[in-house]
CSV table of C-alpha atoms in Angstrom, one decimal:
chain,number,residue,atom,x,y,z
A,1,UNK,CA,31.4,95.6,65.8
A,2,UNK,CA,27.6,95.7,65.9
A,3,UNK,CA,26.4,92.4,67.3
A,4,UNK,CA,22.8,92.9,66.1
A,5,UNK,CA,23.8,93.8,62.6
A,6,UNK,CA,26.3,90.9,62.4
A,7,UNK,CA,23.7,88.3,63.7
A,8,UNK,CA,21.2,89.6,61.2
A,9,UNK,CA,23.7,89.3,58.4
A,10,UNK,CA,24.4,85.7,59.5
A,11,UNK,CA,20.8,84.8,59.4
A,12,UNK,CA,20.5,86.2,55.9
A,13,UNK,CA,23.4,84.1,54.7
A,14,UNK,CA,22.0,81.0,56.3
A,15,UNK,CA,18.5,81.6,54.6
A,16,UNK,CA,20.2,82.1,51.1
A,17,UNK,CA,22.2,78.9,51.6
A,18,UNK,CA,19.2,76.9,52.6
A,19,UNK,CA,17.3,78.0,49.6
A,20,UNK,CA,20.2,77.1,47.4
A,21,UNK,CA,20.4,73.7,48.8
A,22,UNK,CA,16.8,72.9,48.7
A,23,UNK,CA,16.3,74.2,45.1
A,24,UNK,CA,18.8,71.8,43.7
A,25,UNK,CA,19.1,68.6,45.7
A,26,UNK,CA,22.5,66.9,45.2
A,27,UNK,CA,22.7,64.1,42.6
A,28,UNK,CA,26.3,63.4,43.7
A,29,UNK,CA,27.7,63.4,47.2
A,30,UNK,CA,28.0,66.9,48.8
A,31,UNK,CA,31.6,68.3,49.3
A,32,UNK,CA,33.0,71.7,50.2
A,33,UNK,CA,34.4,73.9,47.5
A,34,UNK,CA,37.6,74.9,49.3
A,35,UNK,CA,39.9,77.8,48.3
A,36,UNK,CA,42.5,76.5,50.8
A,37,UNK,CA,42.7,73.3,52.7
A,38,UNK,CA,44.8,71.9,55.6
A,39,UNK,CA,44.0,68.3,54.8
A,40,UNK,CA,46.9,66.2,53.6
A,41,UNK,CA,45.3,63.3,51.8
A,42,UNK,CA,44.7,62.9,48.1
A,43,UNK,CA,41.2,62.4,46.7
A,44,UNK,CA,40.1,60.0,44.1
A,45,UNK,CA,38.4,62.7,42.2
A,46,UNK,CA,34.8,61.2,42.4
A,47,UNK,CA,32.1,63.6,41.3
A,48,UNK,CA,30.7,65.9,44.0
A,49,UNK,CA,28.3,68.7,44.2
A,50,UNK,CA,30.5,71.5,45.7
A,51,UNK,CA,29.1,73.7,48.3
A,52,UNK,CA,30.8,77.1,48.8
A,53,UNK,CA,30.7,78.3,52.4
A,54,UNK,CA,33.3,81.0,51.9
A,55,UNK,CA,30.7,83.7,52.8
A,56,UNK,CA,30.7,82.4,56.4
A,57,UNK,CA,33.9,84.1,57.4
A,58,UNK,CA,32.8,86.7,60.0
A,59,UNK,CA,33.3,87.3,63.7
A,60,UNK,CA,29.8,88.0,65.1
A,61,UNK,CA,30.6,89.0,68.6
A,62,UNK,CA,33.4,89.0,71.3
A,63,UNK,CA,32.5,89.1,74.9
A,64,UNK,CA,35.7,89.5,76.9
A,65,UNK,CA,33.8,89.8,80.3
A,66,UNK,CA,32.0,86.4,79.8
A,67,UNK,CA,35.1,85.0,77.9
A,68,UNK,CA,33.5,83.8,74.7
A,69,UNK,CA,33.6,84.6,71.0
A,70,UNK,CA,30.8,84.1,68.5
A,71,UNK,CA,32.2,83.3,65.0
A,72,UNK,CA,31.2,81.8,61.7
A,73,UNK,CA,32.7,78.4,60.6
A,74,UNK,CA,34.7,79.6,57.6
A,75,UNK,CA,36.5,82.2,59.5
A,76,UNK,CA,40.3,81.7,59.5
A,77,UNK,CA,42.1,81.8,62.8
A,78,UNK,CA,44.2,84.6,61.5
A,79,UNK,CA,41.0,86.6,61.1
A,80,UNK,CA,39.7,85.5,64.6
A,81,UNK,CA,42.9,86.3,66.4
A,82,UNK,CA,43.0,89.7,64.8
A,83,UNK,CA,39.5,90.3,66.1
A,84,UNK,CA,40.0,89.1,69.7
A,85,UNK,CA,43.4,90.4,70.7
A,86,UNK,CA,42.4,94.1,70.6
A,87,UNK,CA,39.7,93.1,73.1
A,88,UNK,CA,42.2,91.6,75.5
A,89,UNK,CA,41.5,87.9,74.8
A,90,UNK,CA,42.4,85.1,72.5
A,91,UNK,CA,40.5,81.9,71.6
A,92,UNK,CA,41.5,79.3,74.3
A,93,UNK,CA,43.1,77.1,71.7
A,94,UNK,CA,44.7,78.7,68.5
A,95,UNK,CA,45.8,76.1,66.0
A,96,UNK,CA,49.3,76.7,64.7
A,97,UNK,CA,48.5,77.8,61.1
A,98,UNK,CA,46.8,81.0,60.2
A,99,UNK,CA,44.6,79.6,57.4
A,100,UNK,CA,43.1,76.9,59.5
A,101,UNK,CA,39.3,77.7,59.8
A,102,UNK,CA,37.3,77.5,63.0
A,103,UNK,CA,34.8,75.1,61.6
A,104,UNK,CA,37.7,72.9,60.1
A,105,UNK,CA,39.4,72.8,63.6
A,106,UNK,CA,36.1,71.7,65.2
A,107,UNK,CA,35.4,69.1,62.6
A,108,UNK,CA,38.9,67.9,62.6
A,109,UNK,CA,41.2,68.0,65.6
A,110,UNK,CA,42.8,71.4,66.5
A,111,UNK,CA,45.7,71.6,68.9
A,112,UNK,CA,48.2,74.0,70.2
A,113,UNK,CA,50.4,74.8,73.3
A,114,UNK,CA,47.5,75.7,75.6
A,115,UNK,CA,46.0,72.2,75.0
A,116,UNK,CA,47.6,70.8,78.2
A,117,UNK,CA,45.0,72.8,80.1
A,118,UNK,CA,42.3,73.8,77.6
A,119,UNK,CA,42.1,70.5,75.6
A,120,UNK,CA,41.6,70.5,71.9
A,121,UNK,CA,39.6,73.1,69.9
A,122,UNK,CA,36.3,71.1,70.2
A,123,UNK,CA,36.8,71.0,74.0
A,124,UNK,CA,36.4,74.9,74.0
A,125,UNK,CA,32.9,74.8,72.2
A,126,UNK,CA,30.0,76.2,74.0
A,127,UNK,CA,27.4,76.2,71.1
A,128,UNK,CA,27.5,74.8,67.6
A,129,UNK,CA,25.2,75.6,64.5
A,130,UNK,CA,25.5,72.9,61.9
A,131,UNK,CA,24.2,72.8,58.3
A,132,UNK,CA,22.9,69.3,57.4
A,133,UNK,CA,23.0,67.9,53.8
A,134,UNK,CA,19.3,68.5,53.4
A,135,UNK,CA,19.5,72.2,54.1
A,136,UNK,CA,18.3,72.0,57.7
A,137,UNK,CA,20.3,74.0,60.2
A,138,UNK,CA,20.5,72.6,63.7
A,139,UNK,CA,21.6,74.3,66.9
A,140,UNK,CA,23.6,72.2,69.3
A,141,UNK,CA,24.7,72.6,72.9
A,142,UNK,CA,26.0,70.0,75.4
A,143,UNK,CA,22.5,69.9,77.0
A,144,UNK,CA,19.9,70.3,74.3
A,145,UNK,CA,18.1,67.8,72.0
A,146,UNK,CA,21.1,67.8,69.6
A,147,UNK,CA,23.7,67.2,72.2
A,148,UNK,CA,24.5,63.9,70.3
A,149,UNK,CA,25.7,66.0,67.3
A,150,UNK,CA,27.5,68.4,69.6
A,151,UNK,CA,29.6,65.6,71.0
A,152,UNK,CA,29.7,63.7,67.7
A,153,UNK,CA,30.7,66.5,65.4
A,154,UNK,CA,34.5,66.6,66.2
A,155,UNK,CA,36.5,64.3,64.0
A,156,UNK,CA,33.5,63.9,61.6
A,157,UNK,CA,35.3,65.8,58.8
A,158,UNK,CA,32.1,67.1,57.1
A,159,UNK,CA,30.4,63.7,57.0
A,160,UNK,CA,27.6,64.7,59.3
A,161,UNK,CA,27.3,68.4,58.3
A,162,UNK,CA,29.2,71.8,58.3
A,163,UNK,CA,29.7,74.1,61.1
A,164,UNK,CA,28.2,77.5,60.2
A,165,UNK,CA,28.6,79.3,63.6
A,166,UNK,CA,30.4,78.4,66.7
A,167,UNK,CA,30.6,80.0,70.3
A,168,UNK,CA,34.1,79.3,71.7
A,169,UNK,CA,35.7,80.0,75.1
A,170,UNK,CA,38.4,82.7,75.1
A,171,UNK,CA,41.0,83.5,77.7
A,172,UNK,CA,42.7,86.9,78.7
A,173,UNK,CA,46.0,87.9,77.3
A,174,UNK,CA,48.8,90.1,78.4
A,175,UNK,CA,51.2,92.2,76.3
A,176,UNK,CA,53.7,89.5,75.4
A,177,UNK,CA,54.8,85.9,76.0
A,178,UNK,CA,58.0,85.0,77.7
A,179,UNK,CA,59.4,81.6,76.7
A,180,UNK,CA,61.9,79.3,78.5
A,181,UNK,CA,63.6,76.6,76.4
A,182,UNK,CA,64.7,73.7,78.6
A,183,UNK,CA,67.3,71.4,77.1
A,184,UNK,CA,67.4,67.7,77.6
A,185,UNK,CA,69.8,64.9,76.5
A,186,UNK,CA,67.3,62.0,76.9
A,187,UNK,CA,63.6,61.4,76.7
A,188,UNK,CA,62.9,60.2,80.2
A,189,UNK,CA,63.8,63.5,81.8
A,190,UNK,CA,62.1,65.4,79.0
A,191,UNK,CA,58.7,63.7,79.5
A,192,UNK,CA,59.0,63.7,83.2
A,193,UNK,CA,59.4,67.5,83.1
A,194,UNK,CA,56.6,67.8,80.6
A,195,UNK,CA,54.2,66.0,82.9
A,196,UNK,CA,55.2,68.2,85.8
A,197,UNK,CA,54.7,71.3,83.9
A,198,UNK,CA,51.1,70.2,82.9
A,199,UNK,CA,50.2,70.7,86.6
A,200,UNK,CA,52.0,74.1,87.0
A,201,UNK,CA,49.6,76.9,87.4
A,202,UNK,CA,52.2,79.4,86.3
A,203,UNK,CA,52.6,77.9,82.8
A,204,UNK,CA,50.4,79.3,80.1
A,205,UNK,CA,51.8,77.5,77.0
A,206,UNK,CA,53.7,74.2,76.7
A,207,UNK,CA,55.2,72.4,73.7
A,208,UNK,CA,58.5,71.1,72.5
A,209,UNK,CA,60.7,69.8,69.7
A,210,UNK,CA,62.8,66.6,69.4
A,211,UNK,CA,65.8,67.3,67.3
A,212,UNK,CA,67.4,63.9,68.0
A,213,UNK,CA,67.6,61.2,70.5
A,214,UNK,CA,69.9,63.3,72.6
A,215,UNK,CA,68.5,66.7,71.9
A,216,UNK,CA,65.1,67.6,73.2
A,217,UNK,CA,63.8,71.0,73.9
A,218,UNK,CA,60.7,71.7,76.1
A,219,UNK,CA,59.4,75.3,75.6
A,220,UNK,CA,57.6,76.6,78.6
A,221,UNK,CA,55.8,80.0,78.2
A,222,UNK,CA,53.8,82.5,80.1
A,223,UNK,CA,52.0,85.7,79.7
A,224,UNK,CA,53.9,88.8,80.9
A,225,UNK,CA,53.1,92.6,80.6
A,226,UNK,CA,56.8,93.7,80.2
A,227,UNK,CA,59.5,91.4,78.8
A,228,UNK,CA,61.9,93.8,77.3
A,229,UNK,CA,63.0,93.5,73.6
A,230,UNK,CA,60.7,91.3,71.6
A,231,UNK,CA,62.0,88.8,68.9
A,232,UNK,CA,60.6,88.8,65.3
A,233,UNK,CA,60.6,85.5,63.5
A,234,UNK,CA,58.3,86.6,60.6
A,235,UNK,CA,61.1,87.3,58.1
A,236,UNK,CA,64.9,86.6,58.4
A,237,UNK,CA,65.0,84.8,61.7
A,238,UNK,CA,63.7,81.2,61.9
A,239,UNK,CA,61.8,80.2,65.1
A,240,UNK,CA,62.6,76.6,65.5
A,241,UNK,CA,66.4,77.2,65.2
A,242,UNK,CA,66.1,79.6,68.1
A,243,UNK,CA,65.2,76.8,70.4
A,244,UNK,CA,68.7,75.4,70.1
A,245,UNK,CA,70.3,78.8,70.2
A,246,UNK,CA,68.5,80.4,73.2
A,247,UNK,CA,67.4,79.7,76.7
A,248,UNK,CA,64.9,82.5,76.9
A,249,UNK,CA,62.9,84.5,74.5
A,250,UNK,CA,60.1,87.2,74.3
A,251,UNK,CA,57.5,87.6,71.6
A,252,UNK,CA,54.4,89.7,71.1
A,253,UNK,CA,51.3,87.7,71.7
A,254,UNK,CA,50.3,87.5,67.9
A,255,UNK,CA,53.9,86.6,67.0
A,256,UNK,CA,54.0,83.8,69.5
A,257,UNK,CA,50.7,82.4,68.4
A,258,UNK,CA,51.9,82.3,64.7
A,259,UNK,CA,55.6,81.4,65.4
A,260,UNK,CA,55.2,78.1,63.5
A,261,UNK,CA,53.4,79.6,60.6
A,262,UNK,CA,56.2,81.5,59.0
A,263,UNK,CA,58.2,78.3,58.2
A,264,UNK,CA,55.3,75.8,58.5
A,265,UNK,CA,57.1,74.6,61.6
A,266,UNK,CA,60.4,73.6,59.6
A,267,UNK,CA,58.9,72.3,56.5
A,268,UNK,CA,59.8,75.4,54.5
A,269,UNK,CA,63.2,73.8,54.1
A,270,UNK,CA,61.7,71.5,51.5
A,271,UNK,CA,61.2,74.5,49.3
A,272,UNK,CA,64.7,76.1,50.0
A,273,UNK,CA,62.8,78.8,51.9
A,274,UNK,CA,65.2,78.8,54.8
A,275,UNK,CA,68.1,80.2,52.6
A,276,UNK,CA,68.6,83.9,53.4
A,277,UNK,CA,68.4,84.9,49.6
A,278,UNK,CA,65.3,82.9,49.0
A,279,UNK,CA,63.6,84.5,52.1
A,280,UNK,CA,64.6,88.0,50.8
A,281,UNK,CA,63.3,87.1,47.3
A,282,UNK,CA,60.0,85.8,48.6
A,283,UNK,CA,59.5,88.8,51.1
A,284,UNK,CA,57.7,88.7,54.4
A,285,UNK,CA,54.2,88.5,53.0
A,286,UNK,CA,54.9,85.2,51.2
A,287,UNK,CA,56.7,83.4,54.0
A,288,UNK,CA,53.7,81.5,55.5
A,289,UNK,CA,51.9,78.2,55.5
A,290,UNK,CA,49.5,79.3,52.7
A,291,UNK,CA,52.4,79.7,50.2
A,292,UNK,CA,54.0,76.4,51.1
A,293,UNK,CA,50.7,74.5,51.0
A,294,UNK,CA,49.9,75.9,47.6
A,295,UNK,CA,53.5,74.8,46.4
A,296,UNK,CA,53.0,71.3,47.9
A,297,UNK,CA,49.7,70.9,46.1
A,298,UNK,CA,51.3,72.0,42.7
A,299,UNK,CA,54.1,69.5,43.3
A,300,UNK,CA,51.5,66.7,44.0
A,301,UNK,CA,49.6,67.5,40.9
A,302,UNK,CA,52.7,67.6,38.6
A,303,UNK,CA,54.6,64.8,40.4
A,304,UNK,CA,57.9,66.6,40.4
A,305,UNK,CA,59.3,65.1,43.5
A,306,UNK,CA,58.2,61.6,42.5
A,307,UNK,CA,59.8,61.9,39.1
A,308,UNK,CA,63.1,63.1,40.7
A,309,UNK,CA,63.1,60.3,43.2
A,310,UNK,CA,62.5,57.7,40.5
A,311,UNK,CA,65.5,59.1,38.5
A,312,UNK,CA,67.6,58.6,41.6
A,313,UNK,CA,66.4,55.1,42.2
A,314,UNK,CA,64.6,56.1,45.4
A,315,UNK,CA,61.1,55.0,46.6
A,316,UNK,CA,59.7,57.8,48.9
A,317,UNK,CA,56.6,57.5,51.0
A,318,UNK,CA,55.0,60.6,52.5
A,319,UNK,CA,54.5,60.3,56.3
A,320,UNK,CA,52.5,63.3,57.5
A,321,UNK,CA,50.9,62.4,60.9
A,322,UNK,CA,49.8,63.8,64.2
A,323,UNK,CA,49.1,61.1,66.8
A,324,UNK,CA,48.2,61.4,70.5
A,325,UNK,CA,49.9,58.9,72.9
A,326,UNK,CA,49.3,58.5,76.7
A,327,UNK,CA,52.1,60.2,78.5
A,328,UNK,CA,53.1,57.1,80.3
A,329,UNK,CA,53.9,55.4,76.8
A,330,UNK,CA,55.3,58.6,75.2
A,331,UNK,CA,59.0,57.7,75.5
A,332,UNK,CA,58.3,54.2,74.1
A,333,UNK,CA,56.5,55.8,71.0
A,334,UNK,CA,59.5,58.2,70.5
A,335,UNK,CA,61.9,55.3,70.6
A,336,UNK,CA,59.7,53.5,67.9
A,337,UNK,CA,59.9,56.7,65.7
A,338,UNK,CA,63.6,56.8,66.0
A,339,UNK,CA,64.1,53.1,65.2
A,340,UNK,CA,61.5,52.6,62.4
A,341,UNK,CA,60.5,55.9,60.9
A,342,UNK,CA,63.4,58.2,61.3
A,343,UNK,CA,61.8,61.6,60.7
A,344,UNK,CA,63.3,64.6,62.6
A,345,UNK,CA,62.5,67.2,64.0
A,346,UNK,CA,59.3,66.1,65.7
A,347,UNK,CA,56.8,68.5,67.4
A,348,UNK,CA,55.5,67.4,70.8
A,349,UNK,CA,52.6,69.0,72.4
A,350,UNK,CA,50.8,67.8,75.6
A,351,UNK,CA,47.0,67.8,75.8
A,352,UNK,CA,44.3,66.9,78.3
A,353,UNK,CA,40.6,66.9,78.0
A,354,UNK,CA,39.3,69.3,80.7
A,355,UNK,CA,36.8,67.9,83.3
A,356,UNK,CA,33.2,68.2,82.1
A,357,UNK,CA,34.0,68.7,78.4
A,358,UNK,CA,33.6,65.3,77.0
A,359,UNK,CA,33.4,62.5,76.1
A,360,UNK,CA,33.5,63.2,72.3
A,361,UNK,CA,32.2,60.2,70.4
A,362,UNK,CA,34.5,60.0,67.4
A,363,UNK,CA,37.8,61.1,69.3
A,364,UNK,CA,37.6,59.3,72.5
A,365,UNK,CA,40.2,60.3,75.1
A,366,UNK,CA,40.3,59.3,78.7
A,367,UNK,CA,39.2,62.3,80.8
A,368,UNK,CA,41.9,63.8,82.9
A,369,UNK,CA,44.7,61.8,81.3
A,370,UNK,CA,47.6,63.6,79.8
A,371,UNK,CA,48.4,62.7,76.2
A,372,UNK,CA,51.4,63.8,74.0
A,373,UNK,CA,50.8,64.8,70.5
A,374,UNK,CA,53.6,63.9,68.1
A,375,UNK,CA,53.7,65.8,64.9
A,376,UNK,CA,56.0,64.4,62.2
A,377,UNK,CA,55.9,65.5,58.6
A,378,UNK,CA,58.3,64.4,55.9
A,379,UNK,CA,59.1,61.6,53.4
A,380,UNK,CA,60.7,58.2,54.3
A,381,UNK,CA,62.8,57.1,51.4
A,382,UNK,CA,64.4,53.7,50.6
A,383,UNK,CA,66.2,52.0,47.7
A,384,UNK,CA,63.5,49.4,47.3
A,385,UNK,CA,59.8,49.5,46.6
A,386,UNK,CA,57.3,48.6,49.5
A,387,UNK,CA,53.6,48.2,49.5
A,388,UNK,CA,51.7,51.6,49.6
A,389,UNK,CA,51.5,53.0,53.0
A,390,UNK,CA,54.1,50.7,54.6
A,391,UNK,CA,55.5,53.2,57.0
A,392,UNK,CA,52.1,54.9,57.7
A,393,UNK,CA,50.7,51.5,58.6
A,394,UNK,CA,53.4,50.8,61.1
A,395,UNK,CA,52.7,54.1,62.8
A,396,UNK,CA,49.0,53.3,63.0
A,397,UNK,CA,49.6,49.8,64.5
A,398,UNK,CA,51.9,51.3,67.1
A,399,UNK,CA,49.5,54.1,68.0
A,400,UNK,CA,46.7,51.6,68.6
A,401,UNK,CA,49.0,49.2,70.6
A,402,UNK,CA,50.1,52.0,72.9
A,403,UNK,CA,46.4,53.0,73.6
A,404,UNK,CA,46.7,56.3,71.5
A,405,UNK,CA,44.6,57.7,68.6
A,406,UNK,CA,45.5,59.2,65.3
A,407,UNK,CA,44.2,62.4,63.6
A,408,UNK,CA,42.5,61.9,60.3
A,409,UNK,CA,43.6,65.0,58.4
A,410,UNK,CA,46.2,63.0,56.4
A,411,UNK,CA,46.6,59.5,54.7
A,412,UNK,CA,45.2,56.6,56.7
A,413,UNK,CA,45.4,52.8,55.9
A,414,UNK,CA,43.2,51.2,58.6
A,415,UNK,CA,41.3,48.2,57.7
A,416,UNK,CA,37.5,48.8,58.3
A,417,UNK,CA,37.5,46.7,61.5
A,418,UNK,CA,40.4,48.6,62.8
A,419,UNK,CA,38.9,51.9,62.0
A,420,UNK,CA,35.5,50.9,63.4
A,421,UNK,CA,37.1,50.0,66.8
A,422,UNK,CA,39.4,53.1,67.0
A,423,UNK,CA,36.7,55.6,66.1
A,424,UNK,CA,33.5,54.1,67.4
A,425,UNK,CA,31.7,53.5,64.2
A,426,UNK,CA,28.8,51.9,65.9
A,427,UNK,CA,27.9,55.2,67.5
A,428,UNK,CA,28.7,57.0,64.4
A,429,UNK,CA,26.1,54.9,62.4
A,430,UNK,CA,23.5,56.3,64.9
A,431,UNK,CA,24.6,59.8,64.2
A,432,UNK,CA,24.6,59.2,60.5
A,433,UNK,CA,21.1,57.7,60.5
A,434,UNK,CA,19.7,60.8,62.4
A,435,UNK,CA,21.5,63.6,60.6
A,436,UNK,CA,22.2,62.3,57.1
A,437,UNK,CA,19.6,59.5,56.5
A,438,UNK,CA,19.7,60.1,52.8
A,439,UNK,CA,23.5,59.5,52.6
A,440,UNK,CA,24.1,62.8,50.8
A,441,UNK,CA,27.4,63.2,52.6
A,442,UNK,CA,30.3,60.6,52.4
A,443,UNK,CA,30.9,58.2,55.2
A,444,UNK,CA,33.9,58.8,57.5
A,445,UNK,CA,35.8,55.7,56.4
A,446,UNK,CA,35.1,56.3,52.8
A,447,UNK,CA,36.4,59.9,53.1
A,448,UNK,CA,39.4,59.5,55.4
A,449,UNK,CA,40.7,56.1,54.4
A,450,UNK,CA,39.3,55.3,50.9
A,451,UNK,CA,39.9,59.0,49.9
A,452,UNK,CA,36.6,59.3,48.2
């Protein structure tokens, strides 16, 4: 990799992009032309001028000694991991799915099993280059004149601008990852051990799965150079099932980082893709989150599952949510999910904003406090119709009541007042006035709640 050549090529792409934007000012709101998206909320289909940033998918430089990587915003984490692992490092936080882009994880909220120590993806940012709607490109650091955009960009979802280039922290890796699966029969002991492991210097990765009220598994992992035979969950074996079947496991680093991608955690079951004959029919190359996301969007477009539900007299509601709850209230929130939502399994991942990283304006977390991310993704179905968003609203109200915060990548139903309070819209208004004074980009509430 030639750093000089890659940087020059990036500058050329920026110049062409600026010229294109300024030559034809947007008559409609600006929006990204996405080939693949990890957002899970329907749009209203309002007219937009589509901006293609697909060319910005290059890794510019990797510096293992200084522990950073310089990368363009449309680069997928699959590409980024493939570029960094041969250099003996990985991005400090690698979201679970290969197709997630670096810029998308910074503008949204990216999390994984290193987040108990490293924070969220945006906590690992060192520098940020943002394209504004008028074609200006601004360079942001925690200390320069654009530090307000640096700290305001996370959770802005393309309503302040788009990430063209980021410098992110990396961390060294070993040859493989050794995992211990700790089994619990009740939530109190599970969350107590989770909290203890967050302060364990020997732990490199930490997450877990709730299979039921009396079946919880905490997965504690660390780097090792020699772990013996390595497991392969990219084809016939299914990773999440192994948590109930094994007490220890060993994976190559790349296979560990993408352990959830093959079966989209466990959501591949909705397509029958956990049946052995279906897996063999699809083949290894199609068992991944890209395939399932494509099928999900086709189903949403054609309404197949909705029609089938109506024929059976059922009234389903999609509940696809990730929420962050203070550790001290985590058992209480899990009890709520069991009583009132009923989705299983549930992914559990601790996170903590490292000292000196925040505060980030639109995703406010209490510095140093351990939060627990709950990921639950399925349909809740009943035999009677309810108001749209009934179960999602209950989740939102409980999250706020317990002092937590909800990611905005999926359906949201907050009132404007609730949203303003949860996501600091007074501060957002100042960012909007400085960086998008012409209103060429949608507002955060309009995009994330009104689905514009």
